[in-house]
Coordinates of C-alpha atoms in Angstrom, one line a residue:
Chain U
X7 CA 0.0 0.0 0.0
X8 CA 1.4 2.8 -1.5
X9 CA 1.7 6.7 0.9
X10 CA -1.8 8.1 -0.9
X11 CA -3.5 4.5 -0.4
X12 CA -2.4 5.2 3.1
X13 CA -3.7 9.1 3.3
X14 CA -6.7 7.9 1.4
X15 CA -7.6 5.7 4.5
X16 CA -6.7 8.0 7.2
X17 CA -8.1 7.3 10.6
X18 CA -10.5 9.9 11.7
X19 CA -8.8 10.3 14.8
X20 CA -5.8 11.3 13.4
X21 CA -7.5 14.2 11.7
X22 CA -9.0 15.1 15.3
X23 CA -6.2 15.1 16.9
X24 CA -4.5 17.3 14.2
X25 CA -7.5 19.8 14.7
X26 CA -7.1 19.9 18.4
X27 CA -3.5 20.6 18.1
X28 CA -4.2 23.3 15.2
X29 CA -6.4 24.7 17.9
X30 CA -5.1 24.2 21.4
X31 CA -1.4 25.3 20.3
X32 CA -2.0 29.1 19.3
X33 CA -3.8 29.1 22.9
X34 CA -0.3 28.3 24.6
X35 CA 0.9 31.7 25.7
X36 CA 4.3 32.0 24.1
X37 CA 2.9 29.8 20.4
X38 CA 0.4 32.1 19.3
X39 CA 2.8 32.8 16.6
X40 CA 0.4 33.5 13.4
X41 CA -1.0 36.6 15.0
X42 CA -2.2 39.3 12.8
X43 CA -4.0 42.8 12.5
X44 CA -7.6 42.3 12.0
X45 CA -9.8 45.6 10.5
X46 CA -13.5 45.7 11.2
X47 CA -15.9 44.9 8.9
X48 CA -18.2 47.3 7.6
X49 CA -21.6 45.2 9.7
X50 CA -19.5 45.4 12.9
X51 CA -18.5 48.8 12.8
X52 CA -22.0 50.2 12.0
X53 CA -23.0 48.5 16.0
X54 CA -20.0 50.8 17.0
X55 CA -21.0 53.7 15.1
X56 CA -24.7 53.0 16.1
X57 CA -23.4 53.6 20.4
X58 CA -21.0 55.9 19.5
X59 CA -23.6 58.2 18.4
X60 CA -25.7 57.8 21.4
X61 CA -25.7 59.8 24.3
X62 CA -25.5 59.9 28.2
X63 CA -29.1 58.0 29.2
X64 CA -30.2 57.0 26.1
X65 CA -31.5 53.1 26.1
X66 CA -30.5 50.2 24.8
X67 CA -32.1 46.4 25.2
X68 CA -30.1 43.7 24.4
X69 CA -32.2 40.3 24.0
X70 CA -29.1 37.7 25.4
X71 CA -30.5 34.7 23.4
X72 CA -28.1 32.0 23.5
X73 CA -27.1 28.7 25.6
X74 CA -23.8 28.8 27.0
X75 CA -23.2 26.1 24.6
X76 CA -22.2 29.4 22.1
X77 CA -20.8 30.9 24.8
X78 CA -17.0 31.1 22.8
X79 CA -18.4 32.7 20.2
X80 CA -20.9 35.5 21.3
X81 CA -19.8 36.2 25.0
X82 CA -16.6 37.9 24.3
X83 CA -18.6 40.4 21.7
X84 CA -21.6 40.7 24.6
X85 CA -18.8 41.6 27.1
X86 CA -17.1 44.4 24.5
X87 CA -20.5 46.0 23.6
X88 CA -21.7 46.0 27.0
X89 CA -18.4 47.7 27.9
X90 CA -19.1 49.8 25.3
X91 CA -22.2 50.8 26.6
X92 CA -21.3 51.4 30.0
X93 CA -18.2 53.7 28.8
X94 CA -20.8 55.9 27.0
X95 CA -23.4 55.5 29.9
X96 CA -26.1 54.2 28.2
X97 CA -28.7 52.8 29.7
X98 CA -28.8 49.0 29.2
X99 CA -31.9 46.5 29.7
X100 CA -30.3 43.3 29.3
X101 CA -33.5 40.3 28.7
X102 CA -32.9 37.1 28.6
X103 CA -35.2 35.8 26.0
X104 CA -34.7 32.3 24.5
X105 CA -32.5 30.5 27.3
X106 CA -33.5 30.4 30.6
X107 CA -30.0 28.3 30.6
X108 CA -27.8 31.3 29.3
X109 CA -29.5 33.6 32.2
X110 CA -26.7 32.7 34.9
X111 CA -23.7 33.6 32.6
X112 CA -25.2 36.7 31.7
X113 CA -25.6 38.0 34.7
X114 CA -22.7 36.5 35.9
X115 CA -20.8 38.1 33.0
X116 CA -22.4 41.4 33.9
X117 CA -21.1 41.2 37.5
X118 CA -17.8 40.8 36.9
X119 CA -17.5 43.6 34.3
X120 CA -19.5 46.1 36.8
X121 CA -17.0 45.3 39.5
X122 CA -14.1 46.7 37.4
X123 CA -13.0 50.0 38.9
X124 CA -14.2 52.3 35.7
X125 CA -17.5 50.8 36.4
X126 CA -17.8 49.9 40.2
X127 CA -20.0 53.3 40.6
X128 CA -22.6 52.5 38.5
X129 CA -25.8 50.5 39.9
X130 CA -28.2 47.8 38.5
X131 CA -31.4 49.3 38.6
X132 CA -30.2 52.8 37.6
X133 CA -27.4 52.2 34.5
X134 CA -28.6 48.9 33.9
X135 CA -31.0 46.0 34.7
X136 CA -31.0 42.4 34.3
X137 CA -35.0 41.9 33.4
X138 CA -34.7 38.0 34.0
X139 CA -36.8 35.6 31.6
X140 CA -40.6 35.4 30.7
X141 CA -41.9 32.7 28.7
X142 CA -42.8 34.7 25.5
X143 CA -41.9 34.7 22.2
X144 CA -40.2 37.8 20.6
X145 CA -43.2 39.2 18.3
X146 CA -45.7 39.2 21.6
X147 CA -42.6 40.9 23.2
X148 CA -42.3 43.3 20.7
X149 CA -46.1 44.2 20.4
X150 CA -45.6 44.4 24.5
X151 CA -42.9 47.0 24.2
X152 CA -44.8 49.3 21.8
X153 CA -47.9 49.5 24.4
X154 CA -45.6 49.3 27.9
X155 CA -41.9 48.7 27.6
X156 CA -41.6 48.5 31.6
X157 CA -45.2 46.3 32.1
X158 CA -43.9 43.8 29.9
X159 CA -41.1 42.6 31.8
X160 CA -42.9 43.6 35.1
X161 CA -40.0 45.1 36.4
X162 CA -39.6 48.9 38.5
X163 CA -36.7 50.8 38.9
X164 CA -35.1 54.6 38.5
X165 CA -33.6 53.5 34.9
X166 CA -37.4 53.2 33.9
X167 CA -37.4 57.5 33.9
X168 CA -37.7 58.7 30.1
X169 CA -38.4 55.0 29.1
X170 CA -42.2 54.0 28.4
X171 CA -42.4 52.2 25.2
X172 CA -40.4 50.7 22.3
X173 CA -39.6 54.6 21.1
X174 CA -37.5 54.9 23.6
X175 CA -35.2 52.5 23.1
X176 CA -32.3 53.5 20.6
X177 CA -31.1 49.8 19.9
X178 CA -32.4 46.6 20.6
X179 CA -29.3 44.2 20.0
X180 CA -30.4 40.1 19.6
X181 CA -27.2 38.3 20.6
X182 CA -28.4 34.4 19.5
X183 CA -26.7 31.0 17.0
X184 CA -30.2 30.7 15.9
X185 CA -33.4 31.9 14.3
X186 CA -35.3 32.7 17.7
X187 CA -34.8 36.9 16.6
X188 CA -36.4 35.9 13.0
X189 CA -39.3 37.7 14.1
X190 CA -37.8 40.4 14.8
X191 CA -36.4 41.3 11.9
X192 CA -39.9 41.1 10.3
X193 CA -41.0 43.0 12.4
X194 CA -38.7 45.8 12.1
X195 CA -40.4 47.1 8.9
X196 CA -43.1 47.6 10.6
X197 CA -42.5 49.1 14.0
X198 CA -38.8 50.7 12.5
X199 CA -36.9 50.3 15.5
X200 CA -33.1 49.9 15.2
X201 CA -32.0 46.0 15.3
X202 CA -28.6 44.6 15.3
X203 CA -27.5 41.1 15.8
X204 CA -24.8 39.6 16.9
X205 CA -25.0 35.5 15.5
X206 CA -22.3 32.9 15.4
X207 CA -20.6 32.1 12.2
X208 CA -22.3 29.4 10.9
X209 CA -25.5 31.2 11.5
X210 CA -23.8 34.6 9.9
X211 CA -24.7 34.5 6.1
X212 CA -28.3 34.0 6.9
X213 CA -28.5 37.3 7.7
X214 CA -26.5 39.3 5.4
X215 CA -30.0 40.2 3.6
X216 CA -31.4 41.5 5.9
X217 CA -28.6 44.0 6.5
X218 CA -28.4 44.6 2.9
X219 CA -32.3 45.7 3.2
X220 CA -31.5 47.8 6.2
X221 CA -33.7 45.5 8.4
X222 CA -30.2 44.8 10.4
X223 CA -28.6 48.1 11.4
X224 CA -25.6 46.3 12.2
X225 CA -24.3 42.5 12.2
X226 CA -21.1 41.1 14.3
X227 CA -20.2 37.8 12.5
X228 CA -18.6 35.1 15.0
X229 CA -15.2 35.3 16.8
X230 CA -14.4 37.5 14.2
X231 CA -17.1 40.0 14.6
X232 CA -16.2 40.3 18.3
X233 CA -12.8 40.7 18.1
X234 CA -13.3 43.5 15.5
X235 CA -15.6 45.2 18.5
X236 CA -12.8 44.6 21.0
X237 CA -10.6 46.3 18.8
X238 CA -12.6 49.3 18.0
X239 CA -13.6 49.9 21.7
X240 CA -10.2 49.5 22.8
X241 CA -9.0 51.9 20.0
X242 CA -11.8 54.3 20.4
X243 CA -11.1 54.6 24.5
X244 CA -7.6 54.0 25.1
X245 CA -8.1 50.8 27.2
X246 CA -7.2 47.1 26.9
X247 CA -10.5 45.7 26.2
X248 CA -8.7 43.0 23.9
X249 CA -10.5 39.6 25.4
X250 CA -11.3 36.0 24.3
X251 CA -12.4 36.8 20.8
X252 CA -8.5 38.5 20.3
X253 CA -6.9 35.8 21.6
X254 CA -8.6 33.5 19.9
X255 CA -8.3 34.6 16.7
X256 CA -4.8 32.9 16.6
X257 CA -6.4 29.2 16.7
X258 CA -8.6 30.8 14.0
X259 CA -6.2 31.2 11.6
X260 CA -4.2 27.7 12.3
X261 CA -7.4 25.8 12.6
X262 CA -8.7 26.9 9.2
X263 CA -5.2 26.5 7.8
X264 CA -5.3 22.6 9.3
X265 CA -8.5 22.6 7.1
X266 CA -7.1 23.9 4.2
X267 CA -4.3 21.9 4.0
X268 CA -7.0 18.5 4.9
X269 CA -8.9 19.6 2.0
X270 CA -5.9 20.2 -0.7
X271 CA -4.0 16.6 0.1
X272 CA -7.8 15.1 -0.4
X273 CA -7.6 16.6 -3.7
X274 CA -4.1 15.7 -4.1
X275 CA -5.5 11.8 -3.6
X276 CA -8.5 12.2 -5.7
X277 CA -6.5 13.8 -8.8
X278 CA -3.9 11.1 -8.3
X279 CA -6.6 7.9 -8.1
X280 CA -8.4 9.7 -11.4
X281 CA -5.3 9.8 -12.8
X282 CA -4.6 6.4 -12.5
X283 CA -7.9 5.4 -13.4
X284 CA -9.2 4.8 -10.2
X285 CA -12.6 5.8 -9.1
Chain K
X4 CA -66.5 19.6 18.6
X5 CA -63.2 18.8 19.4
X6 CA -61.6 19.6 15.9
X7 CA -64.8 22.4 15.4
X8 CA -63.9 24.2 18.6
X9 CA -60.1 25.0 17.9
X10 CA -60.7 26.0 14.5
X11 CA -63.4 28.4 15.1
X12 CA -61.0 29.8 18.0
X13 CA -58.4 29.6 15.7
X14 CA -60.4 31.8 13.4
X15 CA -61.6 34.8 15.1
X16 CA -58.1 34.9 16.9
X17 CA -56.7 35.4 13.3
X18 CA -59.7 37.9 12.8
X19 CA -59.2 40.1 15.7
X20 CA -55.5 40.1 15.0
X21 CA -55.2 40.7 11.5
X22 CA -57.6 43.6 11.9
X23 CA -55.1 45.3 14.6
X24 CA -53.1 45.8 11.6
X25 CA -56.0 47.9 9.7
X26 CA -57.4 50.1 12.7
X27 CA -55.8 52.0 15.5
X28 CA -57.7 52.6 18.8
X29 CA -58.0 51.7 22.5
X30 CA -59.8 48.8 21.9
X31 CA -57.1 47.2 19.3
X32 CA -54.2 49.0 21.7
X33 CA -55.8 46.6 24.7
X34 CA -56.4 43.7 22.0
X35 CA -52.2 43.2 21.9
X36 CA -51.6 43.8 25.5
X37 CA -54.7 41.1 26.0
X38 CA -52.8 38.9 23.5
X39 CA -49.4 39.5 24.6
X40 CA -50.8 38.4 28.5
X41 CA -52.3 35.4 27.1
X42 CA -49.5 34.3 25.5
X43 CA -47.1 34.6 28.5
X44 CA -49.6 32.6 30.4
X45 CA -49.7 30.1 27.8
X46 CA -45.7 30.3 28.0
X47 CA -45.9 29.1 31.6
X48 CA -48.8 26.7 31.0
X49 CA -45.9 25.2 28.4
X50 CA -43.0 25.0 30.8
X51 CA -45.2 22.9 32.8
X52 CA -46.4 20.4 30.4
X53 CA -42.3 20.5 30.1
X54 CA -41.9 19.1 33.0
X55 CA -44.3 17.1 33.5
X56 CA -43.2 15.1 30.1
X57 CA -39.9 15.5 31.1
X58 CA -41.1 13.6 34.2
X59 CA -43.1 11.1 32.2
X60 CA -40.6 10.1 30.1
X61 CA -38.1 9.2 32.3
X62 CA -40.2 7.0 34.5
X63 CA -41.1 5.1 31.8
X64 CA -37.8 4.9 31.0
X65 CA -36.9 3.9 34.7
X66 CA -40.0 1.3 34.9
X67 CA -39.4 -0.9 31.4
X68 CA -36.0 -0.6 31.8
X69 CA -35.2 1.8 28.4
X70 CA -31.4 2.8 29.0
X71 CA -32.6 2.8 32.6
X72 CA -29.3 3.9 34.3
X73 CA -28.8 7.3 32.0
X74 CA -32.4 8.2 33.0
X75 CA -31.9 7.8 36.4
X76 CA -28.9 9.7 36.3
X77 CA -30.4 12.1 34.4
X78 CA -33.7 12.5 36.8
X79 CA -31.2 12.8 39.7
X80 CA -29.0 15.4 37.8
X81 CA -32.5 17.5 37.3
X82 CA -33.3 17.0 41.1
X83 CA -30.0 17.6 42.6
X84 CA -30.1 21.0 40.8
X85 CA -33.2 22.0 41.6
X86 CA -32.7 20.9 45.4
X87 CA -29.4 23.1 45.4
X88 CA -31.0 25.9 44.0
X89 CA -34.1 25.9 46.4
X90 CA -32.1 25.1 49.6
X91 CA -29.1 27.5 49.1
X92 CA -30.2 30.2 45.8
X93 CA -28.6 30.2 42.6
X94 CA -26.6 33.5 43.2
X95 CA -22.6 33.5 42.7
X96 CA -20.9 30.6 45.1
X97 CA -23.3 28.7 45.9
X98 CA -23.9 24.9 44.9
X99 CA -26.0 25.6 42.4
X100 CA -23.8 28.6 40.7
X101 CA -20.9 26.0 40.8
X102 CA -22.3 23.0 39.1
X103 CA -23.6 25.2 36.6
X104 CA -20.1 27.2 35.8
X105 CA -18.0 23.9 36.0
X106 CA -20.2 21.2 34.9
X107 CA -23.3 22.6 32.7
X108 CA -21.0 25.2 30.6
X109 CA -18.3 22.9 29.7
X110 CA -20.6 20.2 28.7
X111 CA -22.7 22.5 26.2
X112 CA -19.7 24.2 25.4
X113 CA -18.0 20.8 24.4
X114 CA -20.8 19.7 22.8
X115 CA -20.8 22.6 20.3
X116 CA -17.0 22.2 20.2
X117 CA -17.2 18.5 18.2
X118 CA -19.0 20.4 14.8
X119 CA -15.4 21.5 14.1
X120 CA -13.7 17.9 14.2
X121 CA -16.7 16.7 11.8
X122 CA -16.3 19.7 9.7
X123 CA -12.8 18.8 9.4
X124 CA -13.1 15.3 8.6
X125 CA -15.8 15.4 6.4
X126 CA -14.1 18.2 4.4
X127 CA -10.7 15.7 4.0
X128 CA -12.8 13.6 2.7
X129 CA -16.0 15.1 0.4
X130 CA -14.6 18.5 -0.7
X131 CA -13.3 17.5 -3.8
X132 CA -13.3 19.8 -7.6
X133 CA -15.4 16.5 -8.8
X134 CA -17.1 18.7 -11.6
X135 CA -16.7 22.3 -12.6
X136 CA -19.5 23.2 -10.0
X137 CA -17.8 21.7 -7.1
X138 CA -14.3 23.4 -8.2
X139 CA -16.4 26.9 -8.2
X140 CA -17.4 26.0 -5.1
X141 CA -14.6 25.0 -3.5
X142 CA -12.6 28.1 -4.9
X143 CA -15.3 30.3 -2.9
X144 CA -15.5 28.2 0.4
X145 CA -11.2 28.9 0.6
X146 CA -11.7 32.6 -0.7
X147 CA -14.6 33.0 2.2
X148 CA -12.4 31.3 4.6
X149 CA -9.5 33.6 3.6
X150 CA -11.2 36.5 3.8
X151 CA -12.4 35.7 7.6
X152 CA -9.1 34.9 9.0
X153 CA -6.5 38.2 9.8
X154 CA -3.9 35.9 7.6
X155 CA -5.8 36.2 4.4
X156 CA -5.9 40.0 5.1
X157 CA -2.0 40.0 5.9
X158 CA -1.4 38.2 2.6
X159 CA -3.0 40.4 0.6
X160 CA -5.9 43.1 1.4
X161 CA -8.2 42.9 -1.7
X162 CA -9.0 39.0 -0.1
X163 CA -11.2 40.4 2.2
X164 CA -13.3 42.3 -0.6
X165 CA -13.4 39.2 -3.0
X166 CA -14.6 37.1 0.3
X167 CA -16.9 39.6 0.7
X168 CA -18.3 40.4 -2.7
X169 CA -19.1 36.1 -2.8
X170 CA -20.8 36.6 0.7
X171 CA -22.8 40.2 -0.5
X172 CA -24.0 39.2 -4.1
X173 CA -24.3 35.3 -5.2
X174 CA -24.5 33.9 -1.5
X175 CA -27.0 36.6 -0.7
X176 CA -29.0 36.5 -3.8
X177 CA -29.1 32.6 -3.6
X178 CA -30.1 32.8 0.2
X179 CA -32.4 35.7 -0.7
X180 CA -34.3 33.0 -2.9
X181 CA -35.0 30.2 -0.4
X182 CA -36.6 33.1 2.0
X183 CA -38.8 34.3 -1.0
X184 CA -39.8 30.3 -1.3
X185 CA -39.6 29.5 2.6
X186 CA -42.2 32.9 3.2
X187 CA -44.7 32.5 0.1
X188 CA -44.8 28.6 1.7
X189 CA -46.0 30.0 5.1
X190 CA -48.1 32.1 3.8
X191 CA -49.9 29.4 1.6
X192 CA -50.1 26.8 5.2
X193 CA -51.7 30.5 7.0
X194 CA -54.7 30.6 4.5
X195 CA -55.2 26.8 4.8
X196 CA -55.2 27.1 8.2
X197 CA -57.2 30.3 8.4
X198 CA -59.9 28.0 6.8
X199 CA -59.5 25.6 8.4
X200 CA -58.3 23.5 5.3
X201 CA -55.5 22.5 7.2
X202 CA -55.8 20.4 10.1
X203 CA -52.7 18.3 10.9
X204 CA -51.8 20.9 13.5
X205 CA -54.9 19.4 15.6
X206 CA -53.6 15.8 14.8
X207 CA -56.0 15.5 11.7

């Protein structure tokens, strides 16, 4: 048996461990050697540009829609834009619609960012409030928040001043890896709030259209997308906001050159067999 | 009666809200807020039934001896957790806080983790320029991929763009088409539905 018979027939676990490696290695502080600039996209930076052009006490709900089972992917761009919030003190209503499951990390998440020192002053209830989970899907919530934002979560509180229904609020961001904020974005033609989503990548492409028809104000794309908004914050303000989604954009890169180089010796075999005038 | 019943409800639900769209006023204003409180009470009526067949399953599975051991792991998992968070809260450090952030998140986390071995492997394996249609498409899957990792940009910047441009015009336009067929099939199964031509939603 020839080396391509060989290759042809490679074990499965072979190739797993050659993706683990390709992934776990650029993780190893001191071998994150393929390290390079990244620039953000023209859907992530319209979510920066979006907050940026808010000001002090205007509102922003973000529907926290995922399991932590996404939690690699989407948590490290929740931290940056909630960061990015509380920088430009903004008020933020974080909901936790589709996963009663992803409730705990949020707020844990939340916790630990307000007990930094630039935010330690601020106060839930006041800059920002966790408004829990109700059984609802997101249309009933939206035709909710256009009668009585603050009746339809049933919640009280000083950040409630200035903010009766869906008008108010100057974004809602859906953070979610899969089609719960569909609705949503069907909705938004007729209610015309602003919506921006922040999806994993696999979900991503699904929702180019609906950026390109303006129903998306803005659309972070994966690890990626949240290290582009980690960069821009961190730019913008002069801090080290450079999390997760920065440092794992290293095993990005070596990962998806492991696949590359899977898929071109598979070719390499296949042209070879044809060649030969094998199947 | 019992298929009439749920249609005819099923009807003048569709009525009343369908007309909110055409009229403004208190009484259509109170109509969503009416529809948006029965909903979440129907939302809560759900997670019940949840558990309850959650419950149901599992003893059956406990009783006749179907994988019995995983289910009665699993039905102590689900009581442990609930015990834990009733005797002691769920806030940070507690029982219940820990188990999740040590056990629950790594597991789902893991879970989601495994797509990229089979990704990997089934790409080794299957992604191969068979015809001229799988070439095109495997010269845009690499150009995509390229375009997403900070290398592609470092090799040359106008990879981004051509990554893009695949993702903005012939992904989108093709994606653009199965919504146009997914939406004009939902609205076809609403007005069989709406009269009551459609019945397998009430086990028909």
């Amino acid at each position: 048996m020839n080396v391509l018979e060989k290759l042809k027939n490679l074990d499965r676990r072979i190739i797993y461990l050659l993706v683990f490696l390709s992934i776990i290695i650029p993780l190893i502080p001191g071998f994150d050697f393929l390290k390079f600039p990244v620039s953000a996209s023209k859907e992530t930076k319209a979510i920066f540009d979006i907050i940026e052009g808010l000001d002090e006490g205007d509102a922003v709900h973000i529907d926290f829609a995922f399991t932590p089972t996404q939690k690699a992917e989407l948590l490290p761009f929740f931290e940056a834009f909630y960061k990015h919030c509380m920088l430009k003190k903004v008020k933020v209503f974080i909901y936790y619609g589709a996963s009663v499951n992803g409730m705990p990390l949020g707020k844990e998440t939340v916790k630990r960012i307000m007990q930094r020192p630039e935010f330690s002053h601020m106060e839930e209830g006041v800059d920002y409030l966790n408004m829990e989970y109700i059984p609802i899907q997101p249309d009933i919530q939206i035709f909710g928040m256009v009668s009585d934002y603050k009746g339809t979560f049933k919640k009280q509180g000083k950040i409630f001043d200035g903010v009766e229904t869906l008008d108010d609020i100057d974004l809602i961001l859906g953070i979610s890896g899969s089609k719960w904020h569909q609705p949503l974005i069907d909705m938004q033609i007729r209610f015309h709030y602003k919506f921006a989503m922040a999806v994993t990548a696999v979900t991503g492409p699904d929702y180019i259209p609906y950026f390109q028809t303006g129903q998306l104000c803005g659309l972070s794309n994966g690890l990626r997308g949240a290290a582009e908004y980690e960069m821009l914050v961190s730019k913008k303000y002069d801090v080290d906001y450079y999390g997760t989604a920065t440092k794992g954009l290293s095993s990005l890169t070596f990962s998806h050159l492991m696949i590359f180089g899977l898929i071109f010796l598979g070719n390499i075999i296949y042209f070879y067999e044809r060649k030969k005038g094998g199947k | 009666m019992k298929k009439e019943i749920p249609i005819l409800f099923g009807l003048i639900a569709a009525i009343l809200w369908y007309s909110e769209f055409f009229f403004a006023g208190m009484f259509f204003d109170n109509l969503k807020v009416f529809f948006a409180s029965g909903l979440k009470i129907a939302g809560v009526v759900g997670i019940m039934i949840g558990v309850y067949s959650v419950a149901r399953q599992n003893y059956f599975k406990i009783k006749y001896n179907n994988e019995r051991y995983y289910a009665i792991l699993r039905v102590s998992m689900i009581f442990l957790m609930i015990f834990l968070g009733s005797q002691r809260g769920m806030a940070s450090g507690t029982p219940f806080s820990s188990m999740f952030f040590n056990v629950y998140i790594p597991f789902q986390a893991t879970t989601f983790a495994l797509l990229a071995f089979y990704i990997a492997s089934a790409a080794y394996r299957s992604f191969k320029a068979k015809s001229l249609e799988s070439a095109v498409l495997l010269t845009a899957s690499i150009l995509v991929m390229m375009g997403k990792i900070p290398l592609g940009e470092a090799m040359w910047d106008k990879i981004p763009v051509i990554g893009e441009w695949i993702m903005d015009a012939p992904s989108s336009a093709g994606r653009r088409a199965i919504i146009f067929g997914g939406y004009l099939g939902m609205i076809t199964m609403m007005i069989r539905i709406f009269f009551g031509l459609e019945r397998s939603h009430l086990s028909d």
